[in-house]
Structures are given as structure tokens and as C-alpha cells.
Amino acid sequence: MESVFKKHLLQAFKEDFPEQLGVINPSIFLDYLIAHNLIDTLTIRRYSIIKEFEKEYPKHNGHKTQTVYTIANKFNLTDRTVWTVLKDHIDRFKKGK
């Protein structure tokens, strides 16, 4: 799950700060943040689930249940865990929140 988290966060970083890419290696910076527990496991899980839902939902022709099952299987989670994250945290990682 951590690699998916890093992929989505790096993409967001590249979009928000394209001028910084030559100065900072974002992947190394993320590794540092994770290694020093500055980004906790729960945040990584929630962010990864939400971003994967955004990516997978269109592939399942708008079927939420199938999308949730796909994510649960990918991350070895229960479908209930995925539903809970989507219900309680869907707005958590949006800009300006």
C-alpha cells in the first residue's frame, strides 16, 4: 500500500510544485517522512484507498461495490474497512480542506 500512497502523493506534488522537481527528489523526501513516522500508517491507508477508488471507479462502470471489492483485494483489507474509509474520509484529502 505504501508504494501506491507514494505514487499518488508524488503525482500531486509534481502537479502542485513542478518547479521544485529539479531541487528536491520527492521520492526520497517521502521515504524520509514515512521512515520518521511523520506520515502515519493510518493516513497512508486512507489516502491510498481514496486515490485508488478515484482511479478504479470509472473502470468498473460506476459500480461502487465492485470497486470496493477490487481495492479490498488489492490491499488485503475487508470490504467493510474500504467502505468506512470512503464514507468517513472521502473529503479529507481534497485541496483546501
mmCIF file of N, CA, C and O in Angstrom:
data_model
loop_
_atom_site.group_PDB
_atom_site.id
_atom_site.type_symbol
_atom_site.label_atom_id
_atom_site.label_comp_id
_atom_site.label_asym_id
_atom_site.label_seq_id
_atom_site.Cartn_x
_atom_site.Cartn_y
_atom_site.Cartn_z
ATOM 1 N N MET A 1 0.827 -1.187 0.000
ATOM 2 C CA MET A 1 0.000 0.000 0.000
ATOM 3 C C MET A 1 0.874 1.254 0.000
ATOM 4 O O MET A 1 0.501 2.253 -0.571
ATOM 5 N N GLU A 2 2.022 1.162 0.660
ATOM 6 C CA GLU A 2 2.908 2.317 0.753
ATOM 7 C C GLU A 2 3.358 2.795 -0.629
ATOM 8 O O GLU A 2 3.430 4.001 -0.884
ATOM 9 N N SER A 3 3.633 1.872 -1.542
ATOM 10 C CA SER A 3 4.077 2.270 -2.881
ATOM 11 C C SER A 3 2.963 2.995 -3.638
ATOM 12 O O SER A 3 3.227 3.947 -4.375
ATOM 13 N N VAL A 4 1.723 2.581 -3.438
ATOM 14 C CA VAL A 4 0.584 3.255 -4.069
ATOM 15 C C VAL A 4 0.424 4.647 -3.477
ATOM 16 O O VAL A 4 0.208 5.624 -4.198
ATOM 17 N N PHE A 5 0.548 4.740 -2.155
ATOM 18 C CA PHE A 5 0.493 6.032 -1.479
ATOM 19 C C PHE A 5 1.548 6.978 -2.058
ATOM 20 O O PHE A 5 1.262 8.121 -2.421
ATOM 21 N N LYS A 6 2.772 6.485 -2.169
ATOM 22 C CA LYS A 6 3.862 7.320 -2.684
ATOM 23 C C LYS A 6 3.590 7.764 -4.123
ATOM 24 O O LYS A 6 3.811 8.926 -4.468
ATOM 25 N N LYS A 7 3.075 6.855 -4.941
ATOM 26 C CA LYS A 7 2.792 7.184 -6.339
ATOM 27 C C LYS A 7 1.782 8.325 -6.440
ATOM 28 O O LYS A 7 1.998 9.294 -7.162
ATOM 29 N N HIS A 8 0.699 8.230 -5.689
ATOM 30 C CA HIS A 8 -0.334 9.265 -5.746
ATOM 31 C C HIS A 8 0.167 10.590 -5.161
ATOM 32 O O HIS A 8 -0.102 11.656 -5.707
ATOM 33 N N LEU A 9 0.889 10.517 -4.070
ATOM 34 C CA LEU A 9 1.382 11.738 -3.455
ATOM 35 C C LEU A 9 2.444 12.413 -4.315
ATOM 36 O O LEU A 9 2.462 13.637 -4.445
ATOM 37 N N LEU A 10 3.306 11.623 -4.942
ATOM 38 C CA LEU A 10 4.310 12.190 -5.843
ATOM 39 C C LEU A 10 3.647 12.876 -7.040
ATOM 40 O O LEU A 10 4.090 13.956 -7.463
ATOM 41 N N GLN A 11 2.598 12.266 -7.576
ATOM 42 C CA GLN A 11 1.887 12.877 -8.694
ATOM 43 C C GLN A 11 1.283 14.217 -8.270
ATOM 44 O O GLN A 11 1.381 15.204 -8.985
ATOM 45 N N ALA A 12 0.695 14.254 -7.092
ATOM 46 C CA ALA A 12 0.123 15.508 -6.587
ATOM 47 C C ALA A 12 1.212 16.554 -6.385
ATOM 48 O O ALA A 12 1.035 17.728 -6.711
ATOM 49 N N PHE A 13 2.363 16.134 -5.860
ATOM 50 C CA PHE A 13 3.490 17.046 -5.640
ATOM 51 C C PHE A 13 3.965 17.618 -6.972
ATOM 52 O O PHE A 13 4.205 18.817 -7.097
ATOM 53 N N LYS A 14 4.090 16.772 -7.989
ATOM 54 C CA LYS A 14 4.541 17.223 -9.309
ATOM 55 C C LYS A 14 3.575 18.231 -9.915
ATOM 56 O O LYS A 14 3.994 19.178 -10.574
ATOM 57 N N GLU A 15 2.281 18.022 -9.694
ATOM 58 C CA GLU A 15 1.280 18.945 -10.230
ATOM 59 C C GLU A 15 1.289 20.276 -9.489
ATOM 60 O O GLU A 15 1.132 21.336 -10.108
ATOM 61 N N ASP A 16 1.474 20.237 -8.179
ATOM 62 C CA ASP A 16 1.427 21.454 -7.373
ATOM 63 C C ASP A 16 2.738 22.238 -7.364
ATOM 64 O O ASP A 16 2.729 23.457 -7.210
ATOM 65 N N PHE A 17 3.870 21.537 -7.485
ATOM 66 C CA PHE A 17 5.177 22.181 -7.383
ATOM 67 C C PHE A 17 6.119 21.736 -8.496
ATOM 68 O O PHE A 17 7.203 21.213 -8.225
ATOM 69 N N PRO A 18 5.767 21.964 -9.760
ATOM 70 C CA PRO A 18 6.630 21.478 -10.844
ATOM 71 C C PRO A 18 8.030 22.109 -10.837
ATOM 72 O O PRO A 18 8.997 21.483 -11.232
ATOM 73 N N GLU A 19 8.151 23.316 -10.318
ATOM 74 C CA GLU A 19 9.436 23.995 -10.284
ATOM 75 C C GLU A 19 10.384 23.394 -9.243
ATOM 76 O O GLU A 19 11.582 23.599 -9.310
ATOM 77 N N GLN A 20 9.868 22.618 -8.302
ATOM 78 C CA GLN A 20 10.689 22.029 -7.242
ATOM 79 C C GLN A 20 11.329 20.705 -7.650
ATOM 80 O O GLN A 20 12.207 20.210 -6.945
ATOM 81 N N LEU A 21 10.907 20.137 -8.757
ATOM 82 C CA LEU A 21 11.368 18.797 -9.100
ATOM 83 C C LEU A 21 12.862 18.712 -9.324
ATOM 84 O O LEU A 21 13.473 17.696 -9.055
ATOM 85 N N GLY A 22 13.485 19.773 -9.801
ATOM 86 C CA GLY A 22 14.923 19.750 -10.009
ATOM 87 C C GLY A 22 15.710 19.963 -8.726
ATOM 88 O O GLY A 22 16.894 19.657 -8.655
ATOM 89 N N VAL A 23 15.063 20.459 -7.680
ATOM 90 C CA VAL A 23 15.724 20.790 -6.433
ATOM 91 C C VAL A 23 15.613 19.656 -5.415
ATOM 92 O O VAL A 23 16.577 19.315 -4.746
ATOM 93 N N ILE A 24 14.444 19.074 -5.296
ATOM 94 C CA ILE A 24 14.165 18.051 -4.288
ATOM 95 C C ILE A 24 13.769 16.761 -5.004
ATOM 96 O O ILE A 24 12.993 16.786 -5.947
ATOM 97 N N ASN A 25 14.300 15.650 -4.531
ATOM 98 C CA ASN A 25 13.825 14.368 -5.032
ATOM 99 C C ASN A 25 12.628 13.982 -4.166
ATOM 100 O O ASN A 25 12.797 13.579 -3.015
ATOM 101 N N PRO A 26 11.420 14.103 -4.705
ATOM 102 C CA PRO A 26 10.225 13.869 -3.893
ATOM 103 C C PRO A 26 10.159 12.460 -3.303
ATOM 104 O O PRO A 26 9.689 12.276 -2.179
ATOM 105 N N SER A 27 10.616 11.466 -4.044
ATOM 106 C CA SER A 27 10.563 10.102 -3.535
ATOM 107 C C SER A 27 11.431 9.942 -2.287
ATOM 108 O O SER A 27 11.016 9.317 -1.303
ATOM 109 N N ILE A 28 12.595 10.529 -2.314
ATOM 110 C CA ILE A 28 13.487 10.480 -1.148
ATOM 111 C C ILE A 28 12.863 11.239 0.016
ATOM 112 O O ILE A 28 12.919 10.795 1.168
ATOM 113 N N PHE A 29 12.257 12.363 -0.278
ATOM 114 C CA PHE A 29 11.594 13.147 0.762
ATOM 115 C C PHE A 29 10.449 12.352 1.399
ATOM 116 O O PHE A 29 10.299 12.325 2.621
ATOM 117 N N LEU A 30 9.645 11.678 0.571
ATOM 118 C CA LEU A 30 8.555 10.859 1.108
ATOM 119 C C LEU A 30 9.087 9.703 1.946
ATOM 120 O O LEU A 30 8.540 9.395 3.005
ATOM 121 N N ASP A 31 10.144 9.067 1.469
ATOM 122 C CA ASP A 31 10.754 7.987 2.252
ATOM 123 C C ASP A 31 11.181 8.492 3.627
ATOM 124 O O ASP A 31 10.993 7.808 4.635
ATOM 125 N N TYR A 32 11.731 9.683 3.643
ATOM 126 C CA TYR A 32 12.150 10.293 4.907
ATOM 127 C C TYR A 32 10.945 10.509 5.830
ATOM 128 O O TYR A 32 10.982 10.158 7.009
ATOM 129 N N LEU A 33 9.883 11.084 5.288
ATOM 130 C CA LEU A 33 8.683 11.350 6.090
ATOM 131 C C LEU A 33 8.089 10.063 6.653
ATOM 132 O O LEU A 33 7.711 10.011 7.824
ATOM 133 N N ILE A 34 8.028 9.036 5.833
ATOM 134 C CA ILE A 34 7.470 7.758 6.271
ATOM 135 C C ILE A 34 8.387 7.092 7.287
ATOM 136 O O ILE A 34 7.930 6.590 8.318
ATOM 137 N N ALA A 35 9.676 7.085 7.008
ATOM 138 C CA ALA A 35 10.638 6.426 7.906
ATOM 139 C C ALA A 35 10.651 7.061 9.285
ATOM 140 O O ALA A 35 10.898 6.395 10.287
ATOM 141 N N HIS A 36 10.383 8.356 9.342
ATOM 142 C CA HIS A 36 10.399 9.073 10.618
ATOM 143 C C HIS A 36 8.999 9.211 11.227
ATOM 144 O O HIS A 36 8.784 10.030 12.116
ATOM 145 N N ASN A 37 8.066 8.426 10.713
ATOM 146 C CA ASN A 37 6.684 8.406 11.219
ATOM 147 C C ASN A 37 6.016 9.777 11.207
ATOM 148 O O ASN A 37 5.170 10.073 12.053
ATOM 149 N N LEU A 38 6.417 10.600 10.250
ATOM 150 C CA LEU A 38 5.769 11.900 10.099
ATOM 151 C C LEU A 38 4.471 11.774 9.300
ATOM 152 O O LEU A 38 3.618 12.647 9.361
ATOM 153 N N ILE A 39 4.373 10.683 8.559
ATOM 154 C CA ILE A 39 3.127 10.319 7.902
ATOM 155 C C ILE A 39 2.768 8.959 8.470
ATOM 156 O O ILE A 39 3.471 7.972 8.243
ATOM 157 N N ASP A 40 1.698 8.892 9.229
ATOM 158 C CA ASP A 40 1.390 7.632 9.905
ATOM 159 C C ASP A 40 0.723 6.621 8.978
ATOM 160 O O ASP A 40 0.225 6.957 7.911
ATOM 161 N N THR A 41 0.726 5.388 9.398
ATOM 162 C CA THR A 41 0.206 4.276 8.626
ATOM 163 C C THR A 41 -1.270 4.450 8.298
ATOM 164 O O THR A 41 -1.713 4.124 7.190
ATOM 165 N N LEU A 42 -2.029 4.968 9.220
ATOM 166 C CA LEU A 42 -3.459 5.168 9.003
ATOM 167 C C LEU A 42 -3.708 6.193 7.890
ATOM 168 O O LEU A 42 -4.585 6.005 7.045
ATOM 169 N N THR A 43 -2.929 7.241 7.866
ATOM 170 C CA THR A 43 -3.056 8.248 6.812
ATOM 171 C C THR A 43 -2.687 7.645 5.462
ATOM 172 O O THR A 43 -3.365 7.891 4.458
ATOM 173 N N ILE A 44 -1.627 6.854 5.432
ATOM 174 C CA ILE A 44 -1.221 6.185 4.197
ATOM 175 C C ILE A 44 -2.353 5.289 3.695
ATOM 176 O O ILE A 44 -2.690 5.300 2.515
ATOM 177 N N ARG A 45 -2.948 4.531 4.598
ATOM 178 C CA ARG A 45 -4.043 3.632 4.223
ATOM 179 C C ARG A 45 -5.219 4.422 3.662
ATOM 180 O O ARG A 45 -5.746 4.096 2.596
ATOM 181 N N ARG A 46 -5.657 5.427 4.381
ATOM 182 C CA ARG A 46 -6.819 6.198 3.945
ATOM 183 C C ARG A 46 -6.584 6.873 2.593
ATOM 184 O O ARG A 46 -7.429 6.818 1.699
ATOM 185 N N TYR A 47 -5.442 7.523 2.455
ATOM 186 C CA TYR A 47 -5.113 8.228 1.214
ATOM 187 C C TYR A 47 -5.059 7.245 0.044
ATOM 188 O O TYR A 47 -5.600 7.507 -1.028
ATOM 189 N N SER A 48 -4.420 6.109 0.263
ATOM 190 C CA SER A 48 -4.283 5.109 -0.797
ATOM 191 C C SER A 48 -5.642 4.565 -1.230
ATOM 192 O O SER A 48 -5.910 4.418 -2.424
ATOM 193 N N ILE A 49 -6.499 4.276 -0.274
ATOM 194 C CA ILE A 49 -7.834 3.757 -0.591
ATOM 195 C C ILE A 49 -8.627 4.779 -1.390
ATOM 196 O O ILE A 49 -9.233 4.445 -2.411
ATOM 197 N N ILE A 50 -8.614 6.013 -0.961
ATOM 198 C CA ILE A 50 -9.383 7.052 -1.648
ATOM 199 C C ILE A 50 -8.853 7.293 -3.057
ATOM 200 O O ILE A 50 -9.626 7.385 -4.023
ATOM 201 N N LYS A 51 -7.552 7.372 -3.205
ATOM 202 C CA LYS A 51 -6.970 7.599 -4.528
ATOM 203 C C LYS A 51 -7.190 6.405 -5.450
ATOM 204 O O LYS A 51 -7.440 6.576 -6.643
ATOM 205 N N GLU A 52 -7.094 5.204 -4.920
ATOM 206 C CA GLU A 52 -7.362 4.015 -5.724
ATOM 207 C C GLU A 52 -8.828 3.967 -6.138
ATOM 208 O O GLU A 52 -9.143 3.572 -7.255
ATOM 209 N N PHE A 53 -9.721 4.399 -5.248
ATOM 210 C CA PHE A 53 -11.140 4.435 -5.596
ATOM 211 C C PHE A 53 -11.357 5.389 -6.771
ATOM 212 O O PHE A 53 -12.060 5.055 -7.725
ATOM 213 N N GLU A 54 -10.741 6.558 -6.707
ATOM 214 C CA GLU A 54 -10.869 7.532 -7.799
ATOM 215 C C GLU A 54 -10.363 6.962 -9.120
ATOM 216 O O GLU A 54 -10.932 7.231 -10.176
ATOM 217 N N LYS A 55 -9.316 6.167 -9.065
ATOM 218 C CA LYS A 55 -8.725 5.574 -10.262
ATOM 219 C C LYS A 55 -9.545 4.389 -10.775
ATOM 220 O O LYS A 55 -9.751 4.244 -11.976
ATOM 221 N N GLU A 56 -10.028 3.540 -9.874
ATOM 222 C CA GLU A 56 -10.701 2.297 -10.244
ATOM 223 C C GLU A 56 -12.189 2.454 -10.569
ATOM 224 O O GLU A 56 -12.731 1.690 -11.366
ATOM 225 N N TYR A 57 -12.839 3.409 -9.954
ATOM 226 C CA TYR A 57 -14.291 3.572 -10.106
ATOM 227 C C TYR A 57 -14.735 3.648 -11.576
ATOM 228 O O TYR A 57 -15.647 2.920 -11.980
ATOM 229 N N PRO A 58 -14.096 4.473 -12.398
ATOM 230 C CA PRO A 58 -14.506 4.522 -13.808
ATOM 231 C C PRO A 58 -14.298 3.186 -14.534
ATOM 232 O O PRO A 58 -15.059 2.848 -15.444
ATOM 233 N N LYS A 59 -13.307 2.418 -14.126
ATOM 234 C CA LYS A 59 -13.031 1.122 -14.764
ATOM 235 C C LYS A 59 -14.135 0.103 -14.485
ATOM 236 O O LYS A 59 -14.268 -0.874 -15.205
ATOM 237 N N HIS A 60 -14.892 0.325 -13.417
ATOM 238 C CA HIS A 60 -15.975 -0.582 -13.033
ATOM 239 C C HIS A 60 -17.343 -0.027 -13.428
ATOM 240 O O HIS A 60 -18.369 -0.393 -12.833
ATOM 241 N N ASN A 61 -17.346 0.883 -14.388
ATOM 242 C CA ASN A 61 -18.588 1.446 -14.936
ATOM 243 C C ASN A 61 -19.527 1.987 -13.860
ATOM 244 O O ASN A 61 -20.731 1.789 -13.907
ATOM 245 N N GLY A 62 -18.954 2.651 -12.851
ATOM 246 C CA GLY A 62 -19.760 3.271 -11.822
ATOM 247 C C GLY A 62 -20.323 2.314 -10.784
ATOM 248 O O GLY A 62 -21.233 2.680 -10.059
ATOM 249 N N HIS A 63 -19.807 1.109 -10.701
ATOM 250 C CA HIS A 63 -20.266 0.148 -9.690
ATOM 251 C C HIS A 63 -19.370 0.251 -8.456
ATOM 252 O O HIS A 63 -18.241 -0.237 -8.443
ATOM 253 N N LYS A 64 -19.896 0.887 -7.433
ATOM 254 C CA LYS A 64 -19.124 1.108 -6.216
ATOM 255 C C LYS A 64 -18.722 -0.203 -5.538
ATOM 256 O O LYS A 64 -17.597 -0.352 -5.083
ATOM 257 N N THR A 65 -19.644 -1.137 -5.454
ATOM 258 C CA THR A 65 -19.363 -2.391 -4.748
ATOM 259 C C THR A 65 -18.207 -3.137 -5.408
ATOM 260 O O THR A 65 -17.299 -3.610 -4.715
ATOM 261 N N GLN A 66 -18.218 -3.243 -6.723
ATOM 262 C CA GLN A 66 -17.124 -3.921 -7.421
ATOM 263 C C GLN A 66 -15.807 -3.186 -7.208
ATOM 264 O O GLN A 66 -14.754 -3.808 -7.039
ATOM 265 N N THR A 67 -15.854 -1.878 -7.205
ATOM 266 C CA THR A 67 -14.655 -1.076 -6.978
ATOM 267 C C THR A 67 -14.122 -1.321 -5.572
ATOM 268 O O THR A 67 -12.917 -1.501 -5.380
ATOM 269 N N VAL A 68 -14.997 -1.348 -4.605
ATOM 270 C CA VAL A 68 -14.596 -1.603 -3.215
ATOM 271 C C VAL A 68 -13.977 -2.993 -3.080
ATOM 272 O O VAL A 68 -12.936 -3.159 -2.439
ATOM 273 N N TYR A 69 -14.589 -4.002 -3.704
ATOM 274 C CA TYR A 69 -14.034 -5.365 -3.652
ATOM 275 C C TYR A 69 -12.639 -5.415 -4.275
ATOM 276 O O TYR A 69 -11.747 -6.081 -3.760
ATOM 277 N N THR A 70 -12.449 -4.720 -5.375
ATOM 278 C CA THR A 70 -11.145 -4.683 -6.041
ATOM 279 C C THR A 70 -10.088 -4.082 -5.126
ATOM 280 O O THR A 70 -8.986 -4.620 -4.987
ATOM 281 N N ILE A 71 -10.417 -2.974 -4.486
ATOM 282 C CA ILE A 71 -9.469 -2.300 -3.591
ATOM 283 C C ILE A 71 -9.194 -3.169 -2.361
ATOM 284 O O ILE A 71 -8.030 -3.296 -1.944
ATOM 285 N N ALA A 72 -10.226 -3.755 -1.800
ATOM 286 C CA ALA A 72 -10.048 -4.626 -0.635
ATOM 287 C C ALA A 72 -9.110 -5.781 -0.959
ATOM 288 O O ALA A 72 -8.203 -6.102 -0.174
ATOM 289 N N ASN A 73 -9.289 -6.392 -2.107
ATOM 290 C CA ASN A 73 -8.413 -7.488 -2.517
ATOM 291 C C ASN A 73 -6.990 -7.008 -2.769
ATOM 292 O O ASN A 73 -6.027 -7.682 -2.390
ATOM 293 N N LYS A 74 -6.857 -5.866 -3.399
ATOM 294 C CA LYS A 74 -5.527 -5.336 -3.718
ATOM 295 C C LYS A 74 -4.709 -5.092 -2.453
ATOM 296 O O LYS A 74 -3.515 -5.372 -2.415
ATOM 297 N N PHE A 75 -5.336 -4.549 -1.426
ATOM 298 C CA PHE A 75 -4.627 -4.187 -0.198
ATOM 299 C C PHE A 75 -4.818 -5.194 0.935
ATOM 300 O O PHE A 75 -4.395 -4.944 2.060
ATOM 301 N N ASN A 76 -5.497 -6.299 0.633
ATOM 302 C CA ASN A 76 -5.740 -7.336 1.638
ATOM 303 C C ASN A 76 -6.472 -6.769 2.861
ATOM 304 O O ASN A 76 -6.051 -6.945 4.006
ATOM 305 N N LEU A 77 -7.559 -6.065 2.580
ATOM 306 C CA LEU A 77 -8.408 -5.472 3.607
ATOM 307 C C LEU A 77 -9.811 -6.048 3.486
ATOM 308 O O LEU A 77 -10.155 -6.633 2.466
ATOM 309 N N THR A 78 -10.613 -5.839 4.504
ATOM 310 C CA THR A 78 -12.024 -6.214 4.387
ATOM 311 C C THR A 78 -12.745 -5.132 3.590
ATOM 312 O O THR A 78 -12.333 -3.954 3.577
ATOM 313 N N ASP A 79 -13.810 -5.532 2.917
ATOM 314 C CA ASP A 79 -14.587 -4.534 2.181
ATOM 315 C C ASP A 79 -15.194 -3.513 3.129
ATOM 316 O O ASP A 79 -15.340 -2.341 2.802
ATOM 317 N N ARG A 80 -15.496 -3.918 4.363
ATOM 318 C CA ARG A 80 -16.035 -3.004 5.367
ATOM 319 C C ARG A 80 -15.033 -1.881 5.676
ATOM 320 O O ARG A 80 -15.423 -0.722 5.842
ATOM 321 N N THR A 81 -13.761 -2.225 5.754
ATOM 322 C CA THR A 81 -12.721 -1.216 6.005
ATOM 323 C C THR A 81 -12.698 -0.187 4.879
ATOM 324 O O THR A 81 -12.634 1.020 5.126
ATOM 325 N N VAL A 82 -12.767 -0.663 3.655
ATOM 326 C CA VAL A 82 -12.755 0.247 2.497
ATOM 327 C C VAL A 82 -13.991 1.133 2.516
ATOM 328 O O VAL A 82 -13.893 2.355 2.338
ATOM 329 N N TRP A 83 -15.161 0.552 2.744
ATOM 330 C CA TRP A 83 -16.401 1.341 2.814
ATOM 331 C C TRP A 83 -16.298 2.413 3.897
ATOM 332 O O TRP A 83 -16.710 3.560 3.698
ATOM 333 N N THR A 84 -15.776 2.054 5.049
ATOM 334 C CA THR A 84 -15.666 3.004 6.160
ATOM 335 C C THR A 84 -14.761 4.174 5.795
ATOM 336 O O THR A 84 -15.089 5.333 6.058
ATOM 337 N N VAL A 85 -13.630 3.882 5.177
ATOM 338 C CA VAL A 85 -12.722 4.960 4.771
ATOM 339 C C VAL A 85 -13.414 5.868 3.770
ATOM 340 O O VAL A 85 -13.360 7.100 3.890
ATOM 341 N N LEU A 86 -14.077 5.285 2.805
ATOM 342 C CA LEU A 86 -14.772 6.103 1.800
ATOM 343 C C LEU A 86 -15.871 6.947 2.422
ATOM 344 O O LEU A 86 -16.021 8.131 2.089
ATOM 345 N N LYS A 87 -16.616 6.371 3.335
ATOM 346 C CA LYS A 87 -17.725 7.092 3.981
ATOM 347 C C LYS A 87 -17.225 8.231 4.873
ATOM 348 O O LYS A 87 -17.750 9.337 4.838
ATOM 349 N N ASP A 88 -16.201 7.933 5.676
ATOM 350 C CA ASP A 88 -15.773 8.881 6.703
ATOM 351 C C ASP A 88 -14.675 9.847 6.271
ATOM 352 O O ASP A 88 -14.474 10.871 6.921
ATOM 353 N N HIS A 89 -13.955 9.529 5.185
ATOM 354 C CA HIS A 89 -12.763 10.326 4.877
ATOM 355 C C HIS A 89 -12.676 10.803 3.434
ATOM 356 O O HIS A 89 -11.637 11.311 3.032
ATOM 357 N N ILE A 90 -13.740 10.679 2.666
ATOM 358 C CA ILE A 90 -13.681 10.999 1.242
ATOM 359 C C ILE A 90 -13.267 12.451 0.985
ATOM 360 O O ILE A 90 -12.592 12.744 0.022
ATOM 361 N N ASP A 91 -13.630 13.374 1.846
ATOM 362 C CA ASP A 91 -13.279 14.788 1.656
ATOM 363 C C ASP A 91 -11.975 15.171 2.354
ATOM 364 O O ASP A 91 -11.495 16.291 2.188
ATOM 365 N N ARG A 92 -11.405 14.275 3.096
ATOM 366 C CA ARG A 92 -10.249 14.585 3.938
ATOM 367 C C ARG A 92 -9.016 15.084 3.172
ATOM 368 O O ARG A 92 -8.310 15.961 3.640
ATOM 369 N N PHE A 93 -8.761 14.554 1.999
ATOM 370 C CA PHE A 93 -7.537 14.872 1.274
ATOM 371 C C PHE A 93 -7.745 15.796 0.084
ATOM 372 O O PHE A 93 -6.873 15.957 -0.737
ATOM 373 N N LYS A 94 -8.900 16.430 0.030
ATOM 374 C CA LYS A 94 -9.137 17.388 -1.033
ATOM 375 C C LYS A 94 -8.444 18.707 -0.717
ATOM 376 O O LYS A 94 -8.291 19.070 0.440
ATOM 377 N N LYS A 95 -8.052 19.398 -1.751
ATOM 378 C CA LYS A 95 -7.382 20.686 -1.564
ATOM 379 C C LYS A 95 -8.310 21.645 -0.821
ATOM 380 O O LYS A 95 -9.515 21.680 -1.048
ATOM 381 N N GLY A 96 -7.734 22.402 0.078
ATOM 382 C CA GLY A 96 -8.490 23.404 0.801
ATOM 383 C C GLY A 96 -9.256 22.872 1.987
ATOM 384 O O GLY A 96 -9.970 23.612 2.652
ATOM 385 N N LYS A 97 -9.128 21.602 2.283
ATOM 386 C CA LYS A 97 -9.856 21.020 3.435
ATOM 387 C C LYS A 97 -8.960 20.971 4.645
ATOM 388 O O LYS A 97 -7.824 20.848 4.638
#
